[in-house]
Coordinates of C-alpha atoms and ligand atoms in Angstrom, one line a residue:
M12 CA 4.2 5.6 -57.2
N13 CA 0.6 7.0 -56.9
A14 CA -0.7 8.8 -53.9
R15 CA -3.3 6.0 -53.1
L16 CA -0.3 3.3 -53.3
L17 CA 1.8 5.2 -51.1
E18 CA -0.9 5.8 -48.3
L19 CA -1.5 2.2 -48.6
L20 CA 2.1 1.6 -48.0
I21 CA 2.1 4.1 -45.1
Y22 CA -0.9 2.5 -43.6
S23 CA 0.6 -1.0 -43.7
F24 CA 3.6 0.1 -41.8
D25 CA 1.3 1.6 -38.9
V26 CA -0.3 -1.7 -38.8
L27 CA 2.8 -3.9 -38.7
S28 CA 4.1 -1.5 -36.1
I29 CA 0.9 -2.4 -33.9
L30 CA 1.5 -6.1 -34.6
F31 CA 5.1 -5.6 -33.5
F32 CA 3.9 -4.0 -30.1
L33 CA 1.5 -6.8 -29.7
Y34 CA 4.4 -9.6 -30.3
F35 CA 6.3 -8.2 -27.6
L36 CA 3.2 -7.7 -25.2
F37 CA 2.1 -11.5 -25.9
K38 CA 5.6 -12.3 -25.1
A39 CA 5.8 -10.7 -21.9
F40 CA 2.3 -12.4 -21.0
K41 CA 4.0 -15.6 -21.6
E42 CA 7.1 -15.4 -19.5
V43 CA 4.8 -14.3 -16.5
R44 CA 2.0 -17.0 -17.4
L45 CA -0.4 -14.6 -17.7
S46 CA -3.6 -15.6 -19.4
L47 CA -6.6 -13.3 -20.2
S48 CA -10.3 -13.7 -20.3
L49 CA -12.8 -11.2 -21.4
R50 CA -13.8 -10.9 -17.8
K51 CA -10.4 -9.8 -16.8
I52 CA -9.9 -7.2 -19.5
V53 CA -13.1 -5.6 -18.4
D54 CA -12.5 -5.8 -14.8
F55 CA -9.0 -4.1 -15.5
T56 CA -10.6 -1.7 -17.7
I57 CA -13.1 -0.8 -15.2
H58 CA -10.2 -0.7 -12.4
E59 CA -8.1 1.5 -14.5
I60 CA -10.9 4.1 -15.2
G61 CA -11.6 4.3 -11.5
D62 CA -7.9 4.6 -10.7
G63 CA -7.7 7.5 -13.5
L64 CA -10.6 9.3 -12.1
S65 CA -9.3 9.0 -8.5
S66 CA -6.3 11.5 -8.4
L67 CA -4.4 14.0 -10.4
V68 CA -1.5 11.2 -10.8
G69 CA -4.1 8.7 -11.8
F70 CA -5.4 10.9 -14.4
I71 CA -1.9 11.9 -15.8
H72 CA -1.0 8.5 -16.1
F73 CA -4.6 7.2 -17.5
S74 CA -4.0 10.0 -20.1
I75 CA -0.9 8.3 -21.3
V76 CA -2.6 4.9 -21.7
M77 CA -5.7 6.5 -23.3
G78 CA -3.4 8.5 -25.6
I79 CA -1.9 5.3 -26.7
V80 CA -5.1 3.6 -27.3
L81 CA -6.9 6.4 -29.0
S82 CA -4.1 7.2 -31.2
T83 CA -4.0 3.6 -32.3
I84 CA -7.8 3.3 -32.7
Y85 CA -7.6 6.9 -34.8
V86 CA -4.8 5.5 -37.0
C87 CA -6.6 2.1 -37.7
L88 CA -9.8 4.2 -38.5
A89 CA -8.2 6.8 -40.5
P90 CA -8.5 5.1 -44.1
L91 CA -12.4 5.0 -43.4
L92 CA -13.5 8.0 -41.8
M93 CA -10.8 10.5 -42.1
D94 CA -12.2 13.9 -42.6
S95 CA -15.8 13.0 -42.1
F96 CA -17.8 14.4 -39.3
V97 CA -17.6 11.0 -37.3
W98 CA -13.8 11.3 -37.4
Y99 CA -13.8 14.8 -35.8
A100 CA -16.4 13.9 -33.3
L101 CA -13.9 10.9 -32.2
L102 CA -11.0 13.0 -32.0
V103 CA -13.1 15.4 -29.4
I104 CA -12.9 12.4 -27.1
S105 CA -9.0 12.9 -27.0
I106 CA -9.1 16.4 -25.8
P107 CA -9.1 15.8 -21.9
F108 CA -6.3 13.2 -22.4
V109 CA -4.2 15.8 -24.6
A110 CA -4.6 18.3 -21.2
G111 CA -3.5 15.3 -19.2
L112 CA -0.3 14.5 -21.4
F113 CA 0.5 18.3 -21.3
V114 CA 0.4 18.1 -17.3
D115 CA 2.4 14.8 -17.6
I116 CA 5.4 16.3 -19.3
I117 CA 5.3 19.1 -16.5
W118 CA 4.8 16.4 -13.8
R119 CA 8.1 14.7 -15.4
L120 CA 9.9 17.8 -15.5
S121 CA 9.4 18.3 -11.8
I122 CA 10.4 15.0 -10.7
L123 CA 13.6 15.2 -13.0
S124 CA 14.4 18.3 -11.3
K125 CA 14.0 17.0 -7.8
N126 CA 16.0 14.0 -8.9
P127 CA 19.7 15.4 -8.4
P128 CA 19.2 16.3 -4.4
I129 CA 17.4 13.0 -3.6
L130 CA 20.0 11.1 -5.5
E131 CA 22.7 13.1 -3.8
Y132 CA 21.0 12.6 -0.4
L133 CA 20.8 8.8 -0.9
K134 CA 24.4 8.6 -2.1
A135 CA 23.4 7.0 -5.2
Q136 CA 26.3 6.3 -7.7
R137 CA 26.9 8.2 -11.0
A138 CA 25.9 5.1 -13.2
F139 CA 22.4 5.0 -11.3
K140 CA 22.0 9.0 -11.9
K141 CA 22.6 8.6 -15.6
E142 CA 20.2 5.7 -15.9
S143 CA 17.8 7.3 -14.1
T144 CA 17.8 10.4 -16.2
I145 CA 17.5 8.5 -19.3
S146 CA 14.7 6.4 -18.1
H147 CA 13.0 9.8 -17.4
I148 CA 13.9 11.0 -21.0
K149 CA 12.6 7.8 -22.5
V150 CA 9.2 8.2 -21.0
I151 CA 9.1 12.1 -21.9
I152 CA 9.7 11.3 -25.5
I153 CA 6.8 8.3 -25.6
I154 CA 4.7 11.3 -24.2
I155 CA 5.6 13.8 -26.5
L156 CA 5.1 11.3 -29.5
T157 CA 1.9 10.4 -28.3
L158 CA 0.8 14.0 -27.7
S159 CA 1.9 15.2 -31.1
N160 CA 0.1 12.0 -32.6
L161 CA -3.4 12.9 -31.2
L162 CA -2.8 16.6 -32.2
L163 CA -1.4 16.2 -35.9
L164 CA -4.5 13.8 -36.2
W165 CA -6.7 17.0 -36.8
D166 CA -4.9 17.8 -40.1
S167 CA -5.5 15.0 -42.7
E168 CA -2.6 16.8 -44.8
L169 CA -0.4 15.8 -42.1
F170 CA -1.1 12.0 -42.0
A171 CA 2.1 10.5 -43.5
I172 CA 4.3 12.7 -40.7
N173 CA 2.0 11.4 -38.1
S174 CA 2.3 7.9 -39.2
L175 CA 5.8 8.2 -39.0
I176 CA 5.5 9.3 -35.5
F177 CA 2.9 6.9 -34.6
I178 CA 5.5 4.0 -36.0
A179 CA 8.4 5.4 -33.9
R180 CA 6.1 5.8 -30.9
N181 CA 5.2 2.1 -31.3
I182 CA 8.6 1.0 -31.5
L183 CA 9.4 2.5 -28.3
L184 CA 6.4 1.4 -26.8
S185 CA 7.6 -2.5 -27.6
L186 CA 10.9 -1.8 -26.2
F187 CA 10.0 0.2 -22.8
F188 CA 6.4 0.0 -22.2
V189 CA 5.5 -3.7 -22.5
R190 CA 6.7 -4.8 -19.1
P191 CA 4.9 -1.6 -16.9
L192 CA 1.7 -2.6 -18.8
V193 CA 1.8 -6.4 -18.3
N194 CA 2.9 -5.8 -14.3
T195 CA -0.3 -3.5 -14.3
I196 CA -2.3 -6.0 -15.6
L197 CA -0.8 -8.5 -13.3
N198 CA -1.3 -6.7 -9.8
Y199 CA -4.0 -4.2 -10.4
D200 CA -6.3 -6.7 -8.5
K201 CA -3.8 -7.5 -5.7
P202 CA -4.5 -5.8 -2.5
I203 CA -1.4 -4.0 -0.6
H204 CA -1.7 -6.7 2.1
Y205 CA -1.2 -9.4 -0.6
L206 CA 2.2 -11.1 -0.1
E207 CA 3.5 -14.2 -1.9
I208 CA 4.2 -16.2 0.8
P209 CA 7.6 -18.0 0.3
F210 CA 6.2 -21.2 1.9
K211 CA 3.2 -22.3 4.3
L212 CA 4.1 -23.8 7.6
R213 CA 1.0 -26.0 7.5
D214 CA 2.2 -27.7 4.3
V215 CA 5.6 -28.3 5.7
S216 CA 4.2 -29.6 8.8
Q217 CA 1.9 -32.2 6.8
G218 CA 5.0 -33.2 4.7
K219 CA 3.6 -31.8 1.7
V220 CA 6.8 -29.4 1.1
E221 CA 10.3 -30.7 1.8
I222 CA 11.7 -28.1 3.9
G223 CA 15.1 -28.3 1.9
N224 CA 13.1 -26.9 -1.2
I225 CA 11.9 -23.8 0.7
K226 CA 13.9 -20.6 -0.4
T227 CA 12.8 -17.9 1.7
S228 CA 15.6 -15.2 1.6
V229 CA 16.9 -13.3 -1.3
E230 CA 20.9 -13.4 -1.6
N231 CA 20.7 -13.1 -5.4
I232 CA 18.4 -11.0 -7.5
N233 CA 17.1 -14.0 -9.4
D234 CA 15.8 -15.4 -6.1
L235 CA 13.1 -13.0 -6.6
T236 CA 10.2 -14.6 -8.2
E237 CA 9.3 -13.8 -11.6
R238 CA 6.4 -11.7 -10.7
K239 CA 8.7 -9.5 -8.4
K240 CA 11.5 -9.1 -11.0
L241 CA 8.8 -8.1 -13.7
S242 CA 8.0 -5.3 -11.1
L243 CA 11.4 -4.2 -10.8
S244 CA 11.5 -3.7 -14.7
A245 CA 8.2 -2.2 -14.7
C246 CA 9.2 1.1 -12.8
L247 CA 8.7 4.3 -15.3
E248 CA 10.3 6.4 -12.5
I249 CA 6.8 8.3 -12.2
G250 CA 8.1 9.3 -8.6
V251 CA 4.5 9.3 -7.0
C252 CA 5.7 6.6 -4.5
E253 CA 8.7 8.8 -3.5
D254 CA 6.0 11.6 -3.4
V255 CA 3.9 9.7 -0.7
C256 CA 6.3 8.0 1.3
P257 CA 6.7 9.2 4.9
A258 CA 10.1 7.6 5.0
T259 CA 11.3 10.0 2.0
S260 CA 9.5 13.2 3.4
V261 CA 11.7 13.1 6.7
L262 CA 14.8 12.0 4.8
R263 CA 15.5 8.7 5.9
P264 CA 17.6 7.0 3.7
L265 CA 15.1 5.6 1.5
S266 CA 12.9 6.4 -1.5
P267 CA 10.6 3.7 -2.9
R268 CA 11.5 5.0 -6.3
V269 CA 15.3 4.9 -6.1
F270 CA 14.7 1.5 -4.2
I271 CA 13.0 -0.3 -7.0
R272 CA 15.2 1.5 -9.8
K273 CA 18.4 0.6 -7.9
L274 CA 17.6 -3.3 -8.0
S275 CA 16.4 -3.2 -11.8
I276 CA 19.4 -1.4 -12.8
L277 CA 21.3 -4.2 -10.9
M278 CA 19.2 -7.0 -12.7
K279 CA 19.9 -5.5 -16.0
D280 CA 23.6 -5.2 -15.8
K281 CA 24.3 -8.3 -13.9
P282 CA 21.6 -10.7 -14.4
V283 CA 23.2 -13.7 -13.5
D284 CA 24.8 -13.2 -10.1
D285 CA 24.1 -10.2 -8.4
N286 CA 23.5 -9.8 -4.7
P287 CA 20.8 -7.0 -4.0
F288 CA 23.0 -5.9 -0.8
E289 CA 25.3 -4.5 -3.2
V290 CA 23.3 -1.6 -3.9
I291 CA 20.6 -1.9 -0.9
E292 CA 21.6 -0.7 2.4
K293 CA 20.1 -2.1 5.7
D294 CA 18.7 1.2 6.9
E295 CA 17.0 1.5 3.7
L296 CA 15.1 -1.4 4.4
W297 CA 14.5 -0.4 8.0
S298 CA 13.3 2.8 7.0
C299 CA 10.2 1.5 5.5
T300 CA 7.2 1.7 8.3
T301 CA 5.1 -0.7 5.5
C302 CA 2.5 2.0 5.2
G303 CA 1.8 0.7 1.9
A304 CA 1.2 4.6 0.2
C305 CA 3.8 3.5 -2.2
T306 CA 2.5 0.4 -3.5
F307 CA -1.2 1.9 -3.5
S308 CA -0.2 4.9 -5.5
C309 CA 1.9 3.5 -8.1
P310 CA 0.2 3.8 -11.6
V311 CA 1.9 0.8 -12.9
K312 CA 1.5 -1.2 -9.8
V313 CA 5.2 -2.0 -8.6
R314 CA 5.2 -4.2 -5.5
H315 CA 7.8 -2.1 -3.7
L316 CA 6.4 -3.3 0.0
E317 CA 6.7 -7.1 -1.0
I318 CA 10.4 -6.7 -2.2
I319 CA 11.4 -4.8 0.9
L320 CA 10.0 -7.4 2.9
D321 CA 11.7 -10.0 0.9
L322 CA 14.8 -8.5 1.6
R323 CA 14.0 -7.9 5.4
R324 CA 13.4 -11.6 5.9
T325 CA 17.0 -12.2 4.3
L326 CA 18.5 -9.9 6.9
V327 CA 16.7 -11.9 9.6
E328 CA 17.5 -15.1 8.5
S329 CA 21.3 -14.2 8.3
G330 CA 21.1 -12.9 11.8
L331 CA 22.0 -9.2 10.3
I332 CA 19.8 -7.2 12.6
D333 CA 20.6 -5.0 15.6
R334 CA 19.7 -5.7 19.3
K335 CA 16.5 -3.8 19.3
K336 CA 15.0 -5.7 16.7
A337 CA 16.6 -8.9 17.9
N338 CA 15.0 -8.1 21.2
L339 CA 11.7 -7.8 19.7
L340 CA 11.9 -11.0 17.9
S341 CA 13.0 -12.9 21.0
S342 CA 10.3 -11.1 23.1
V343 CA 7.7 -12.7 21.1
A344 CA 9.3 -16.1 20.8
R345 CA 9.8 -16.4 24.5
Y346 CA 6.7 -14.5 25.9
G347 CA 4.3 -14.4 23.2
N348 CA 4.0 -10.6 23.3
T349 CA 6.0 -7.5 22.3
F350 CA 6.6 -6.4 25.7
S351 CA 9.0 -9.1 27.2
R352 CA 6.3 -9.4 30.0
L353 CA 4.7 -12.5 31.3
N354 CA 1.8 -13.2 29.1
D355 CA -0.1 -14.8 32.1
G356 CA -2.7 -12.4 33.4
R357 CA -2.0 -9.9 30.6
N358 CA -5.7 -9.0 30.7
D359 CA -6.5 -9.5 34.1
W360 CA -7.0 -5.8 34.6
L361 CA -10.2 -6.1 32.3
R362 CA -11.9 -8.7 34.6
E363 CA -11.9 -6.0 37.2
L364 CA -14.1 -4.0 34.8
G365 CA -16.5 -6.8 34.4
V366 CA -15.1 -8.5 31.5
K367 CA -15.5 -12.2 31.4
N368 CA -12.8 -15.0 30.0
I369 CA -14.1 -16.8 27.1
D370 CA -14.5 -20.0 29.5
Q371 CA -16.8 -18.0 31.8
N372 CA -19.0 -16.6 29.1
P373 CA -20.1 -19.5 26.9
N374 CA -22.8 -17.4 25.4
F375 CA -20.7 -14.5 24.1
K376 CA -20.9 -13.3 20.8
Y377 CA -17.7 -11.6 20.0
L378 CA -14.1 -12.1 20.9
L379 CA -12.5 -8.7 22.0
W380 CA -8.9 -9.3 20.9
V381 CA -7.1 -6.6 23.1
G382 CA -3.9 -6.7 21.4
C383 CA -0.2 -6.1 23.0
L384 CA -0.1 -2.3 22.8
S385 CA -3.6 -2.0 24.8
S386 CA -2.8 -5.1 27.1
F387 CA 0.5 -3.7 28.6
D388 CA 0.6 0.0 27.7
N389 CA -1.3 1.9 30.5
R390 CA -1.8 4.8 28.4
Q391 CA -3.4 2.6 25.6
R392 CA -5.3 0.5 28.1
K393 CA -7.4 3.4 28.2
I394 CA -8.9 2.8 24.9
V395 CA -10.2 -0.5 25.6
E396 CA -11.5 0.9 29.0
A397 CA -13.6 3.5 27.1
F398 CA -14.8 0.8 24.7
I399 CA -15.7 -1.6 27.6
K400 CA -17.7 1.5 29.3
I401 CA -19.6 2.1 26.2
L402 CA -20.7 -1.5 26.0
K403 CA -21.7 -1.3 29.5
K404 CA -24.1 1.7 28.7
V405 CA -25.8 -0.2 26.0
G406 CA -25.9 -3.2 28.0
K407 CA -23.8 -5.3 25.6
L408 CA -20.9 -6.1 27.9
D409 CA -22.1 -9.8 28.1
E410 CA -21.8 -10.3 24.4
I411 CA -18.1 -10.3 24.5
A412 CA -15.5 -12.4 26.1
I413 CA -11.6 -12.0 26.1
L414 CA -9.1 -14.9 25.6
G415 CA -7.3 -13.5 28.7
S416 CA -3.8 -15.4 29.2
L417 CA -4.3 -17.3 25.8
E418 CA -4.2 -14.1 23.9
T419 CA -0.7 -13.6 22.2
C420 CA 0.7 -11.3 19.5
C421 CA -1.3 -11.5 16.5
G422 CA 2.2 -11.9 14.7
D423 CA 2.0 -8.6 12.5
P424 CA 5.0 -7.0 14.0
V425 CA 7.2 -10.1 13.5
R426 CA 6.3 -10.5 10.1
K427 CA 6.7 -6.9 8.9
L428 CA 10.2 -7.2 10.6
G429 CA 10.9 -10.2 8.4
D430 CA 10.4 -13.6 10.4
E431 CA 7.8 -15.1 8.4
G432 CA 8.3 -18.6 10.2
M433 CA 7.4 -16.9 13.7
F434 CA 4.6 -15.3 12.3
Q435 CA 3.0 -18.3 10.7
E436 CA 3.6 -20.2 14.0
L437 CA 1.6 -17.7 16.0
A438 CA -1.0 -17.5 13.2
L439 CA -1.8 -21.4 13.0
K440 CA -2.0 -21.4 17.0
N441 CA -4.4 -18.5 17.2
I442 CA -6.3 -20.0 14.2
E443 CA -6.7 -23.3 16.5
L444 CA -7.6 -21.3 19.2
F445 CA -10.2 -19.6 17.4
E446 CA -11.7 -23.1 15.9
K447 CA -11.5 -24.6 19.6
Y448 CA -13.7 -21.9 20.9
N449 CA -16.0 -21.6 17.9
I450 CA -15.4 -18.0 17.4
T451 CA -17.5 -16.4 14.8
S452 CA -16.6 -12.6 15.3
I453 CA -13.5 -11.0 16.4
I454 CA -13.5 -7.1 17.7
T455 CA -10.0 -5.8 17.2
V456 CA -8.5 -2.6 19.1
C457 CA -5.7 -2.4 16.7
P458 CA -5.6 -2.1 13.0
H459 CA -2.6 -4.4 12.7
C460 CA -4.2 -7.2 14.3
Y461 CA -7.4 -6.3 12.3
N462 CA -5.4 -6.7 9.0
A463 CA -3.6 -9.6 10.1
F464 CA -6.8 -11.4 10.8
K465 CA -8.9 -10.2 8.3
N466 CA -6.4 -10.8 5.6
D467 CA -3.4 -12.6 6.5
Y468 CA -4.8 -15.3 8.4
R469 CA -7.2 -16.2 5.5
E470 CA -4.1 -17.0 3.5
L471 CA -3.5 -19.4 6.1
G472 CA -6.5 -21.1 6.3
L473 CA -8.6 -19.1 9.0
R474 CA -12.5 -19.4 7.5
D475 CA -15.7 -17.6 8.4
I476 CA -14.8 -15.3 11.1
K477 CA -16.1 -11.8 11.0
V478 CA -13.4 -9.3 12.1
I479 CA -14.5 -5.9 13.0
H480 CA -12.3 -3.1 14.2
H481 CA -13.8 -1.6 17.7
A482 CA -14.7 1.8 15.9
E483 CA -16.7 -0.2 13.1
F484 CA -18.5 -1.8 15.9
L485 CA -19.2 1.4 17.5
D486 CA -20.6 2.4 14.2
M487 CA -23.0 -0.3 14.1
L488 CA -24.4 0.5 17.7
F489 CA -25.0 4.3 16.2
E490 CA -26.7 2.6 13.2
S491 CA -29.1 0.6 15.5
N492 CA -29.6 3.9 17.3
A493 CA -28.3 2.5 20.7
L494 CA -26.5 5.6 21.5
S495 CA -27.2 9.4 21.6
L496 CA -24.6 11.9 22.0
K497 CA -23.9 15.4 23.5
T498 CA -22.1 17.9 21.2
I499 CA -19.0 20.2 21.9
S500 CA -17.6 23.0 20.4
K501 CA -14.3 21.9 20.0
K502 CA -12.5 21.4 16.6
I503 CA -11.6 17.9 15.9
T504 CA -9.2 16.4 13.3
V505 CA -9.0 13.0 12.1
H506 CA -5.9 10.6 11.7
D507 CA -6.7 7.7 9.8
P508 CA -4.4 4.5 10.4
C509 CA -2.8 3.1 7.4
Y510 CA -3.8 -0.4 8.2
L511 CA -7.5 0.6 8.4
S512 CA -7.9 3.0 5.9
R513 CA -5.5 2.3 3.4
Y514 CA -4.9 -1.5 3.8
N515 CA -8.5 -2.0 4.3
R516 CA -10.4 1.1 3.1
V517 CA -12.0 1.8 6.0
T518 CA -12.8 4.9 7.4
P519 CA -15.4 4.7 10.6
L520 CA -17.3 7.0 12.6
I521 CA -17.5 10.0 9.9
N522 CA -21.0 10.8 10.6
T523 CA -20.8 10.2 14.2
L524 CA -18.0 12.5 15.0
E525 CA -19.4 15.1 12.9
K526 CA -22.4 15.1 15.1
I527 CA -20.0 15.8 18.2
G528 CA -18.2 18.5 17.1
R529 CA -16.7 20.3 14.0
V530 CA -14.4 17.9 12.2
R531 CA -12.0 18.8 9.9
R532 CA -10.2 16.1 7.7
P533 CA -6.5 16.6 6.6
K534 CA -5.2 16.5 3.3
R535 CA -3.7 13.3 3.6
C536 CA -6.9 11.2 4.8
G537 CA -8.6 8.0 4.1
D538 CA -6.9 5.7 1.8
K539 CA -4.4 8.5 1.0
T540 CA -3.4 8.9 4.8
F541 CA 0.2 9.6 6.0
C542 CA 1.6 7.1 8.3
C543 CA 2.3 7.9 12.1
G544 CA 5.6 6.2 12.0
G545 CA 4.9 3.2 14.1
G546 CA 3.9 0.6 11.4
G547 CA 6.5 -2.4 10.4
G548 CA 8.2 -2.4 13.7
N549 CA 9.0 1.0 13.5
Y550 CA 7.6 1.4 17.2
W551 CA 10.5 -0.6 18.6
Y552 CA 13.4 0.9 16.7
E553 CA 15.3 4.2 15.1
V554 CA 16.5 4.6 11.9
P555 CA 18.5 7.8 10.8
E556 CA 16.2 10.7 9.9
K557 CA 16.2 14.5 9.7
K558 CA 12.8 14.4 11.6
R559 CA 10.6 12.0 13.1
I560 CA 7.7 10.7 11.1
S561 CA 5.1 11.4 13.9
H562 CA 6.3 14.9 14.0
E563 CA 5.6 15.5 10.5
R564 CA 2.2 13.8 10.6
L565 CA 1.4 15.8 13.8
E566 CA 2.4 19.2 11.9
Q567 CA 0.0 18.2 9.1
L568 CA -2.8 17.5 11.4
L569 CA -2.0 20.7 13.4
E570 CA -2.5 22.9 10.2
L571 CA -6.2 22.5 10.7
K572 CA -5.8 23.8 13.9
P573 CA -7.5 21.1 16.2
D574 CA -8.5 21.2 19.8
I575 CA -8.9 17.4 19.7
I576 CA -6.9 14.9 17.4
I577 CA -8.8 11.4 16.8
T578 CA -7.0 8.2 16.1
F579 CA -8.2 4.6 15.6
C580 CA -4.9 2.7 16.5
P581 CA -3.1 2.5 19.6
Y582 CA 0.2 2.7 17.9
C583 CA -1.1 6.1 16.1
K584 CA -2.0 7.4 19.4
A585 CA 1.0 6.6 21.1
M586 CA 3.2 8.1 18.2
L587 CA 1.0 11.1 18.1
D588 CA 1.2 11.6 21.8
D589 CA 4.7 11.5 22.2
A590 CA 5.2 14.0 19.4
A591 CA 2.7 16.2 21.0
Q592 CA 4.6 15.9 24.4
A593 CA 8.0 16.6 22.5
K594 CA 6.4 19.7 21.2
E595 CA 5.1 20.5 24.8
L596 CA 1.6 21.1 23.1
K597 CA -0.3 20.7 26.4
R598 CA -3.6 21.7 25.5
L599 CA -4.0 19.3 22.5
E600 CA -6.0 16.4 23.4
I601 CA -5.1 12.9 21.3
L602 CA -7.9 10.5 21.8
D603 CA -9.0 7.4 20.5
A604 CA -12.6 7.6 19.0
A605 CA -13.9 5.2 21.9
E606 CA -12.4 7.7 24.3
L607 CA -14.2 10.8 23.0
I608 CA -17.6 9.0 22.4
D609 CA -17.5 7.7 26.0
G610 CA -17.4 11.0 27.2
M611 CA -20.1 12.3 24.9
I612 CA -22.7 9.6 25.8
E613 CA -25.8 11.6 27.5
Ligands
LIG4 S1 5.6 1.3 2.5 FE1 5.5 3.6 2.9 S2 7.3 3.8 4.1 FE2 7.8 1.9 3.0 S3 8.5 2.6 1.3 FE3 6.4 2.4 0.7 S4 5.8 4.6 1.3 FE4 7.6 4.3 1.9
LIG5 S1 0.7 2.8 13.4 FE1 -1.0 3.4 12.9 S2 -0.5 4.9 11.2 FE2 1.2 4.0 11.6 S3 1.7 2.1 10.0 FE3 0.3 1.3 11.7 S4 -1.9 1.9 11.2 FE4 -0.7 3.0 10.1

């Protein structure tokens, strides 16, 4: 056979291996009914580039994708361009991704070395440990093959060997990489708060859906939707979820990576009849604070949190919850608040400060939603008091009104605990109330209420209401120059709440705080913030742990040696306050931004 013919033959096999990959890819698209438009492809590409540039893990994952894409383009162009100037110019583009792939191998090996102690701690079974190691090795092989591919393309003499590597890599990709890719495309535009709701109460009450046809619990892995099952099989054990998880970091019995992989192995081994609770412990589910760091940071967009909430719902529906969780649910069901206190008069104390009820202030512009913690807890009432004082100082008190005894829980804690029905009941009642009073803007004190109104209620029919966090409102006051502030020489550190800064990417008052004092932000800040430990109902119950999450967070903040820690969430403030008290840090001040600003107004 002459050389030219041999080259052509090799080239045909290269192309065949690409087609082989595409066949598997489109088959997976069909399974989850995913259709691609040009707009979606462009949008996805822009999103992936943004993700790739946003962090080291993002970049090393992006390097795998780019390594695969570039090596495929190069191989396709080789017969036309090999050894030309353009060829070498094109190869130069791959250099940063080659570096990324090297770093990726190091990252993988470090996860692999951390694997045994974590799996030991989580009491993972032998079969799981084996599967987990094999999965790591598969990905490492794909990375090494892609890397070799990119490097060998610099030498045209080695094209035949390189083609064999390329074909082997594409076969492995078709078998192991298609599902992660499809999962990424399916979920890249789904925000953390997005939940596939098992039912809509409104549809049930309007008779559009038969109550008997609703399946809310997951007794069998096949009760998960196709989208969530895809998420399970998409996990490449990158391990970044485990790295950022506050529960794992304090050795609670939860690693989001292990959680997903256990279910995925169960699904693979016993696809027909397997109960997820065969491999998942209750405490594993309750260890989660719903901070969303795992879902947010996963490069292949696995939806850990949605699946954790599905399983929590199953426990709640079967009554498999302990007294503290049951008490929280019955408190909200019975009293309409999380404090088991009569709801009547919950905000009477605000009237003494001159705040009017909605029916006494028909010209109000904003509804002030106080929230349960700031309504009933004396320490957290101070946040609202400070906010009211600021409004008085700038002559805007009459622009707000409260619902008084009509205000209830927003429903976030019960939803995150697993009672979807009660959440939707509360949400529909509140939406009705907002419509009745023609409310156009709501100011919330708590990021959990903020997220519920801004995102969760929208899914249930809330329309055209502007939701503003009180710190955002203060930002608006500063923009319109309504306030001027004193300065202090104290060092200030900021704790960003997950439900504000990660869920909603809001990091308020940065410039204002910098005008007041010397602000230093911790490593984990903004959308990469670290939870205080109070979210997802955790404020009301305990789980086994080596250390409290709030203590871990406080220690991270203390590394910056602050005099004042600023928060924007009553739960965060309460959690960090308790941690500071336990550590007897008497000189440290933990304040909501409103409290600091109130004291600084000239
Ligand atoms: S949501 Fe937060 S606490 Fe829960 S598994 Fe993910 S990272 Fe861990
Ligand atoms: S309580 Fe504060 S830090 Fe914790 S999950 Fe909520 S918003 Fe996040």
